[in-house]
Coordinates of C-alpha atoms in Angstrom, one line a residue:
M1 CA -0.7 -25.8 4.6
W2 CA -2.6 -22.7 6.7
R3 CA -4.1 -22.1 9.9
K4 CA -7.2 -22.1 8.9
D5 CA -9.0 -18.2 9.4
F6 CA -5.9 -17.5 7.5
L7 CA -7.2 -14.9 4.4
L8 CA -6.5 -14.3 1.3
G9 CA -8.5 -10.9 -0.1
V10 CA -8.5 -8.3 -3.1
A11 CA -6.6 -5.1 -2.5
T12 CA -7.8 -1.5 -4.3
A13 CA -6.7 2.4 -3.5
A14 CA -9.4 4.9 -3.5
Y15 CA -7.3 7.3 -6.5
Q16 CA -6.6 4.4 -8.5
I17 CA -10.2 3.1 -8.9
E18 CA -13.2 5.2 -8.3
G19 CA -13.0 8.6 -10.4
A20 CA -15.5 11.4 -9.8
V21 CA -12.7 13.4 -8.4
D22 CA -15.1 16.6 -8.8
E23 CA -18.4 15.4 -7.6
D24 CA -20.5 15.3 -4.4
G25 CA -17.9 18.2 -2.7
R26 CA -14.6 16.0 -3.4
L27 CA -12.2 18.4 -2.8
P28 CA -8.5 18.0 -5.4
S29 CA -5.8 15.9 -3.8
I30 CA -1.9 16.1 -4.8
W31 CA -2.3 13.4 -7.4
D32 CA -5.5 15.3 -8.7
T33 CA -2.8 18.0 -9.6
F34 CA 0.4 16.2 -10.0
S35 CA -0.7 13.8 -12.8
A36 CA -2.9 17.0 -14.3
T37 CA 0.7 18.8 -14.7
P38 CA 2.6 17.6 -17.9
G39 CA 5.3 14.7 -18.2
K40 CA 4.3 13.4 -14.5
V41 CA 2.4 10.2 -15.6
L42 CA 2.3 8.5 -18.5
H43 CA 0.6 9.4 -20.9
G44 CA -0.8 12.2 -19.7
D45 CA -3.3 10.5 -18.0
T46 CA -4.9 11.0 -14.8
G47 CA -7.0 9.0 -12.4
A48 CA -10.2 11.4 -13.3
V49 CA -12.6 8.8 -14.5
A50 CA -10.1 5.9 -13.1
C51 CA -12.3 2.9 -13.2
D52 CA -15.5 4.4 -12.6
H53 CA -16.0 2.9 -9.2
Y54 CA -17.3 5.5 -7.5
H55 CA -20.7 5.3 -9.8
R56 CA -20.3 0.9 -9.9
W57 CA -18.9 0.3 -6.8
R58 CA -22.3 -1.9 -6.1
D59 CA -21.9 -3.9 -9.1
D60 CA -18.0 -4.4 -8.1
V61 CA -19.0 -5.4 -5.2
E62 CA -20.7 -8.5 -6.3
L63 CA -17.6 -9.2 -8.7
I64 CA -15.7 -9.4 -5.2
A65 CA -18.2 -11.5 -3.9
S66 CA -18.1 -13.5 -7.1
L67 CA -14.7 -14.2 -6.7
G68 CA -15.1 -16.4 -2.9
V69 CA -12.5 -14.1 -1.2
E70 CA -12.9 -13.5 2.6
A71 CA -11.3 -10.0 2.2
Y72 CA -11.4 -6.7 0.6
R73 CA -8.9 -4.0 1.4
L74 CA -9.7 -0.4 0.3
S75 CA -9.2 2.9 1.1
I76 CA -10.8 6.3 1.7
A77 CA -10.4 9.8 0.3
W78 CA -9.5 12.0 2.5
P79 CA -10.7 14.7 -0.1
R80 CA -14.0 13.4 -0.3
V81 CA -15.5 13.4 3.9
M82 CA -13.7 16.5 4.9
D83 CA -13.5 19.9 3.9
A84 CA -10.8 22.6 3.7
A85 CA -11.9 23.3 7.6
G86 CA -12.4 19.8 8.6
R87 CA -15.8 19.7 8.4
P88 CA -17.8 16.0 7.4
N89 CA -18.6 15.8 3.6
E90 CA -21.7 14.1 4.7
T91 CA -22.4 12.9 1.0
G92 CA -18.7 11.3 0.4
I93 CA -18.7 9.6 4.3
A94 CA -22.2 8.0 2.9
F95 CA -20.1 6.6 -0.1
Y96 CA -18.3 4.3 2.5
R97 CA -20.7 3.9 4.4
N98 CA -22.9 1.8 1.6
L99 CA -20.1 0.7 0.2
L100 CA -18.7 -1.2 3.6
Q101 CA -21.8 -2.4 4.6
A102 CA -22.6 -3.7 1.3
L103 CA -19.5 -6.0 1.7
R104 CA -20.4 -6.7 5.1
E105 CA -24.2 -8.0 3.6
K106 CA -21.7 -10.7 1.4
G107 CA -19.7 -12.1 4.4
I108 CA -16.8 -10.2 3.1
Q109 CA -14.2 -9.1 6.1
T110 CA -13.3 -5.4 5.5
S111 CA -10.0 -3.9 5.6
V112 CA -9.4 -0.3 4.8
T113 CA -6.8 2.3 4.8
L114 CA -7.2 5.8 6.3
Y115 CA -4.3 7.0 3.5
H116 CA -3.2 5.8 0.8
W117 CA -1.8 9.0 -0.9
D118 CA -4.7 11.3 -1.6
L119 CA -3.6 14.5 0.4
P120 CA -5.6 17.1 -0.2
Q121 CA -4.4 19.1 -2.0
H122 CA -5.2 22.8 0.5
L123 CA -2.8 20.8 3.0
E124 CA -0.2 20.4 0.8
D125 CA -0.1 23.7 -0.5
A126 CA 0.4 24.4 3.5
G127 CA 3.2 22.5 3.6
G128 CA 1.4 19.2 3.5
W129 CA 3.6 16.7 4.9
R130 CA 6.6 18.3 5.8
N131 CA 4.1 20.7 8.0
R132 CA 4.0 19.5 11.4
D133 CA 0.8 20.4 10.8
T134 CA -0.2 17.8 8.9
A135 CA -0.3 15.2 11.0
Y136 CA -3.1 16.9 13.4
R137 CA -5.0 17.5 10.3
F138 CA -4.6 13.6 9.8
A139 CA -5.7 12.6 13.4
E140 CA -9.0 14.8 12.9
Y141 CA -9.7 12.5 10.1
A142 CA -8.8 10.0 11.5
D143 CA -11.2 11.0 14.3
L144 CA -14.3 11.0 12.4
M145 CA -14.1 8.0 10.2
S146 CA -13.5 5.7 12.9
R147 CA -17.0 7.5 14.2
E148 CA -18.8 7.7 11.0
L149 CA -17.9 3.9 10.2
A150 CA -16.8 1.8 13.7
G151 CA -18.7 -1.5 13.3
L152 CA -18.5 -1.2 10.3
V153 CA -14.6 -2.3 9.4
D154 CA -12.7 -5.5 10.1
F155 CA -8.7 -3.7 9.7
W156 CA -7.7 0.4 10.0
S157 CA -4.6 0.6 8.9
T158 CA -3.5 4.4 9.0
L159 CA -1.2 4.1 6.4
N160 CA 0.2 3.2 3.2
E161 CA 3.5 2.9 2.4
P162 CA 4.8 6.0 4.0
W163 CA 8.1 5.3 2.3
C164 CA 6.7 5.9 -1.1
S165 CA 4.8 8.9 0.5
A166 CA 7.9 10.5 1.7
M167 CA 10.3 9.5 -0.7
H168 CA 8.6 9.0 -4.1
G169 CA 6.5 11.7 -3.2
Y170 CA 9.2 14.4 -1.3
G171 CA 12.6 12.9 -2.0
T172 CA 13.1 11.8 -5.9
G173 CA 9.9 13.6 -6.8
H174 CA 8.4 9.9 -8.9
H175 CA 4.7 10.8 -7.3
A176 CA 3.1 13.4 -5.4
P177 CA 3.6 16.6 -4.7
G178 CA 6.8 16.4 -6.5
R179 CA 9.2 17.6 -4.5
T180 CA 13.2 16.3 -5.0
S181 CA 14.7 16.6 -0.9
V182 CA 16.3 14.5 0.7
V183 CA 15.7 16.4 4.7
E184 CA 11.9 16.8 2.7
A185 CA 11.6 13.1 3.0
N186 CA 12.7 12.5 6.3
Q187 CA 10.5 15.3 7.2
A188 CA 7.8 13.7 5.7
M189 CA 8.4 10.8 7.1
H190 CA 9.2 11.6 10.7
H191 CA 5.8 13.8 10.1
L192 CA 3.9 11.2 8.4
L193 CA 5.2 8.0 11.1
L194 CA 4.0 10.9 13.6
G195 CA 0.2 11.3 12.1
H196 CA 0.3 7.6 12.6
G197 CA 0.8 7.4 16.1
L198 CA -1.9 10.0 16.4
A199 CA -4.7 8.9 13.8
L200 CA -3.9 5.4 16.1
Q201 CA -5.3 6.8 19.3
A202 CA -8.8 8.2 17.4
L203 CA -9.2 4.5 16.4
R204 CA -8.8 2.6 19.7
R205 CA -11.1 5.7 21.2
N206 CA -13.6 5.4 18.8
D207 CA -13.7 1.8 17.9
P208 CA -12.3 -0.5 19.9
A209 CA -13.9 -4.0 18.7
S210 CA -11.2 -3.0 15.1
Q211 CA -7.7 -4.4 14.4
K212 CA -5.4 -1.6 14.0
G213 CA -2.1 -1.1 12.3
I214 CA -0.1 0.2 9.3
V215 CA 1.2 -1.3 6.1
I216 CA 4.1 -0.4 4.5
N217 CA 6.0 -1.5 1.4
V218 CA 9.6 -3.5 2.6
G219 CA 12.4 -4.1 -0.2
R220 CA 15.0 -7.0 -0.4
G221 CA 18.3 -5.7 -1.5
T222 CA 21.6 -8.1 -2.5
T223 CA 24.3 -7.3 -4.1
D224 CA 26.3 -9.5 -7.1
G225 CA 29.3 -7.6 -5.9
D226 CA 32.8 -9.4 -3.9
T227 CA 33.7 -6.4 -1.5
A228 CA 32.8 -5.8 1.7
A229 CA 31.5 -2.6 1.0
D230 CA 29.5 -4.2 -1.8
R231 CA 27.7 -6.2 1.2
R232 CA 27.3 -3.4 3.5
A233 CA 25.6 -1.2 0.0
A234 CA 23.6 -4.3 0.3
E235 CA 22.6 -3.2 4.4
L236 CA 22.4 0.2 3.3
F237 CA 19.8 -0.2 0.7
E238 CA 17.7 -2.2 3.5
M239 CA 18.2 -0.1 5.9
Q240 CA 16.3 2.9 3.9
H241 CA 14.6 1.0 2.3
N242 CA 12.8 -0.9 5.4
D243 CA 14.3 0.3 8.6
W244 CA 13.9 3.8 8.2
V245 CA 10.3 3.0 9.0
L246 CA 10.5 -0.1 11.2
D247 CA 12.9 0.7 13.6
P248 CA 10.4 4.1 14.5
L249 CA 7.6 1.1 14.7
L250 CA 8.8 -0.8 16.6
K251 CA 11.7 0.0 18.4
C252 CA 11.1 3.6 18.8
R253 CA 14.1 5.0 17.6
Y254 CA 15.0 5.8 14.1
P255 CA 18.5 4.0 12.6
A256 CA 21.4 6.5 13.6
A257 CA 24.1 4.2 10.7
L258 CA 21.2 5.6 7.9
Y259 CA 22.3 9.5 9.7
E260 CA 25.8 8.8 10.2
E261 CA 26.0 6.9 6.6
L262 CA 23.8 7.7 4.0
W263 CA 21.6 11.0 5.0
Q264 CA 24.5 12.6 7.6
D265 CA 22.2 16.0 7.4
A266 CA 18.8 15.3 7.1
A267 CA 18.2 14.4 10.4
P268 CA 14.4 13.2 11.5
P269 CA 12.2 16.6 13.3
V270 CA 12.1 14.4 16.1
H271 CA 9.7 16.3 19.4
D272 CA 10.2 15.1 22.6
G273 CA 7.4 12.2 23.4
D274 CA 7.1 12.0 19.2
L275 CA 9.0 8.0 19.4
A276 CA 6.1 6.8 22.0
L277 CA 3.8 7.4 20.1
I278 CA 4.9 6.5 17.3
A279 CA 5.8 3.3 19.2
A280 CA 2.3 3.1 20.5
P281 CA 1.7 -0.6 20.0
L282 CA 0.2 -2.5 16.9
D283 CA -1.8 -5.3 16.3
F284 CA -1.2 -6.1 12.9
L285 CA 1.4 -4.8 10.4
G286 CA 1.0 -4.8 6.7
I287 CA 3.2 -6.0 4.6
N288 CA 3.4 -4.7 1.1
Y289 CA 6.3 -6.9 -1.6
Y290 CA 7.1 -6.6 -4.7
F291 CA 11.2 -6.7 -5.9
R292 CA 13.9 -7.3 -5.0
T293 CA 17.0 -4.9 -5.5
N294 CA 20.5 -5.6 -7.0
V295 CA 22.7 -3.1 -5.5
R296 CA 26.9 -2.3 -5.2
A297 CA 28.9 0.3 -3.6
D298 CA 29.2 3.6 -5.2
D299 CA 32.3 6.4 -4.5
N300 CA 30.1 8.1 -1.4
G301 CA 29.9 5.4 0.2
G302 CA 26.9 5.0 -0.3
Y303 CA 25.0 2.1 -3.1
V304 CA 24.0 2.4 -6.7
E305 CA 21.1 -0.5 -8.0
V306 CA 22.8 -3.1 -10.9
P307 CA 20.2 -4.6 -12.4
L308 CA 20.6 -8.0 -12.8
E309 CA 21.0 -9.9 -16.9
G310 CA 18.5 -13.0 -17.5
V311 CA 16.4 -12.3 -14.5
E312 CA 12.3 -13.0 -14.9
R313 CA 11.7 -9.7 -14.6
T314 CA 6.7 -7.7 -15.0
Q315 CA 5.5 -5.2 -17.2
M316 CA 6.5 -2.8 -14.3
G317 CA 10.8 -4.1 -15.0
W318 CA 10.9 -5.1 -11.5
E319 CA 12.7 -9.0 -10.8
V320 CA 10.0 -11.5 -9.7
H321 CA 12.1 -12.7 -6.6
P322 CA 9.8 -14.3 -4.2
D323 CA 12.4 -15.6 -1.9
G324 CA 13.0 -12.4 -0.8
L325 CA 9.5 -11.9 0.8
R326 CA 10.5 -15.5 2.7
D327 CA 14.2 -14.0 3.8
L328 CA 12.5 -10.6 4.8
L329 CA 9.5 -12.1 6.2
V330 CA 12.1 -14.1 8.8
G331 CA 14.6 -11.5 9.1
F332 CA 11.9 -9.4 10.7
H333 CA 11.0 -11.9 13.5
G334 CA 14.5 -12.6 14.3
R335 CA 15.6 -8.4 14.7
Y336 CA 11.9 -7.7 16.5
A337 CA 11.0 -9.2 19.5
N338 CA 7.5 -7.4 19.3
L339 CA 6.7 -7.9 15.7
P340 CA 3.3 -8.3 15.6
P341 CA 1.2 -10.2 13.6
I342 CA 1.9 -9.9 9.9
Y343 CA -0.3 -9.4 7.0
I344 CA 0.7 -9.1 3.0
T345 CA -1.5 -6.6 2.7
E346 CA -0.1 -6.1 -1.7
N347 CA 1.7 -8.4 -3.5
G348 CA 1.2 -9.1 -7.0
M349 CA 2.3 -8.1 -11.0
A350 CA 1.8 -5.9 -14.2
C351 CA 1.1 -7.9 -17.5
D352 CA 0.6 -6.7 -20.4
D353 CA -2.6 -8.5 -20.8
E354 CA -5.5 -8.6 -23.5
V355 CA -8.7 -10.1 -24.0
V356 CA -8.6 -13.0 -26.6
D357 CA -12.4 -14.6 -27.2
G358 CA -13.6 -13.1 -24.0
Q359 CA -10.3 -13.9 -21.6
V360 CA -7.2 -13.2 -20.3
V361 CA -5.0 -15.8 -19.4
D362 CA -2.7 -14.0 -17.3
G363 CA 0.4 -17.4 -16.8
Q364 CA 2.8 -15.5 -15.9
R365 CA 1.1 -13.6 -12.9
I366 CA -0.9 -17.2 -11.5
A367 CA 2.9 -18.8 -11.6
F368 CA 3.9 -15.3 -9.1
L369 CA 1.3 -15.4 -7.2
N370 CA 1.6 -19.4 -6.8
R371 CA 5.4 -19.1 -5.8
H372 CA 4.9 -16.3 -3.6
L373 CA 2.1 -18.2 -2.0
A374 CA 5.0 -20.6 -1.4
A375 CA 7.4 -18.4 -0.1
V376 CA 4.4 -16.7 2.3
D377 CA 4.1 -20.5 3.4
Q378 CA 8.1 -20.6 4.0
A379 CA 8.2 -17.9 6.1
V380 CA 5.0 -19.1 8.6
K381 CA 7.4 -22.6 9.1
A382 CA 10.2 -20.6 10.0
G383 CA 7.7 -19.3 12.9
V384 CA 6.6 -15.5 11.1
D385 CA 3.2 -15.3 12.5
V386 CA 1.3 -14.5 8.7
R387 CA -2.0 -14.2 9.0
G388 CA -3.7 -13.4 5.9
Y389 CA -2.5 -12.3 1.8
F390 CA -4.2 -9.8 -0.7
I391 CA -3.6 -9.8 -4.1
W392 CA -2.8 -6.6 -5.7
S393 CA -4.9 -6.2 -7.8
L394 CA -8.6 -6.9 -7.3
M395 CA -8.7 -4.7 -10.9
D396 CA -6.5 -3.3 -13.7
N397 CA -6.3 0.7 -12.2
F398 CA -4.6 3.7 -12.3
E399 CA -1.1 2.9 -11.7
W400 CA 0.4 6.2 -10.4
A401 CA 3.0 7.7 -12.4
F402 CA 2.5 4.6 -15.0
G403 CA -0.7 5.7 -16.0
Y404 CA -3.1 2.5 -16.9
E405 CA -0.6 1.3 -19.6
R406 CA 0.3 -1.5 -16.6
R407 CA -2.2 -3.9 -15.6
F408 CA -1.7 -5.6 -11.8
G409 CA -5.7 -6.7 -11.9
I410 CA -6.7 -10.0 -11.2
V411 CA -9.9 -8.9 -13.3
H412 CA -9.3 -6.8 -16.3
V413 CA -10.7 -2.9 -16.9
D414 CA -11.6 -2.1 -20.8
Y415 CA -10.7 1.7 -20.2
A416 CA -13.2 2.2 -22.8
T417 CA -16.4 1.0 -21.5
Q418 CA -15.7 0.0 -18.5
R419 CA -16.3 -3.7 -18.9
R420 CA -14.5 -6.2 -16.0
T421 CA -13.3 -9.4 -17.3
V422 CA -12.2 -12.0 -15.0
K423 CA -9.0 -13.4 -15.3
R424 CA -8.0 -16.5 -15.7
S425 CA -6.1 -16.2 -12.2
A426 CA -9.5 -15.1 -10.5
Q427 CA -11.0 -18.2 -12.0
L428 CA -8.3 -20.0 -10.3
V429 CA -8.4 -18.2 -6.9
R430 CA -12.3 -18.5 -7.0
D431 CA -11.5 -22.4 -7.4
F432 CA -9.0 -22.4 -4.8
L433 CA -11.3 -21.0 -2.2
A434 CA -14.6 -22.8 -3.2
Q435 CA -11.9 -26.1 -2.5
R436 CA -11.2 -24.9 1.0
R437 CA -14.6 -24.3 1.7
G438 CA -15.5 -27.8 0.5
R439 CA -17.6 -26.9 -2.5
P440 CA -17.8 -28.0 -5.5

């Protein structure tokens, strides 16, 4: 089914697991501010403690190794490694260096994301991703980390899900910093992608042996409507969700129809040379996929979500639709002649998991993972170059605006005691990998 070097790994993000938000020189991030604002996060939860990974990382490395996975995807907390003047925080950097070295010693490949949403608050105070200068500050951060950690990282990703950072952070207000302007969302998107292009230069300069790319979230849009307007609505959904990011990366342009039909007054603030930087060749493209969205035409030439009845859903309320992953991968393969090798960098589901008699039997998640891996296999057989798959997530954690209620992990976390319990899904992953390596 898979090529011999097909990677199977697990993934996490710094703010969701580390805790220790005010220790060893770490500065506040936009998520510290946002989650401390009443009404922004379910139950008033914050990432102040999370999974206490900052203090328990050695045990967590042993946990990862015990699962037999071949790779671990993590992110660096920008506020932990630099001060407000851009000077390195040696204690914060040492945390990541020690973590990466320990993973290397276990034979686990490392996939490091530079930005998984935790912008230093002092940069947001200066305009955040609305401000072009933030892209240059991001490049300085990428330069520092790729010099400090060169040789310890197999895969560098500049950004995780710039769509979420731009749209949910600046367009809908669902995520930090909680702003609500489509114009600002387009400013943020452009500056995120500009930061990606600038950071890519630093990564190539400082750590040439590593693979460099970006991680994007993609969405499958379909319609149960029967009009041409409904079908166009589904196209516009995917254009806004996918092409808004992929076209500048792979076609050196933003999709014109997006601004002609949806966002007439929200054109990105492009300067000469920006798009050439953004469209620099990638060694890989990370794809995060979770669900399908059903839409119909609205009265303004756009679309509105119309949830389907009678479909399987996760604890998040998201439809389980593995065919959407296959269809998107095959579609990208046909649309982008320069599509780089792909890693599925996040795929998984939230369940209302409980420990019963010392075990967590998460049958829905097991079925979810099996069906999505089968969808990836179908895409590979259709010619798509997919080289790995990372389960989201290694362990239950702070699920952004949903706090600690939604559990995505293949390892259960009791947040009161920080006890980790390997779920049945993780046991099956371990057994599968042992079998693949020819061990009993």
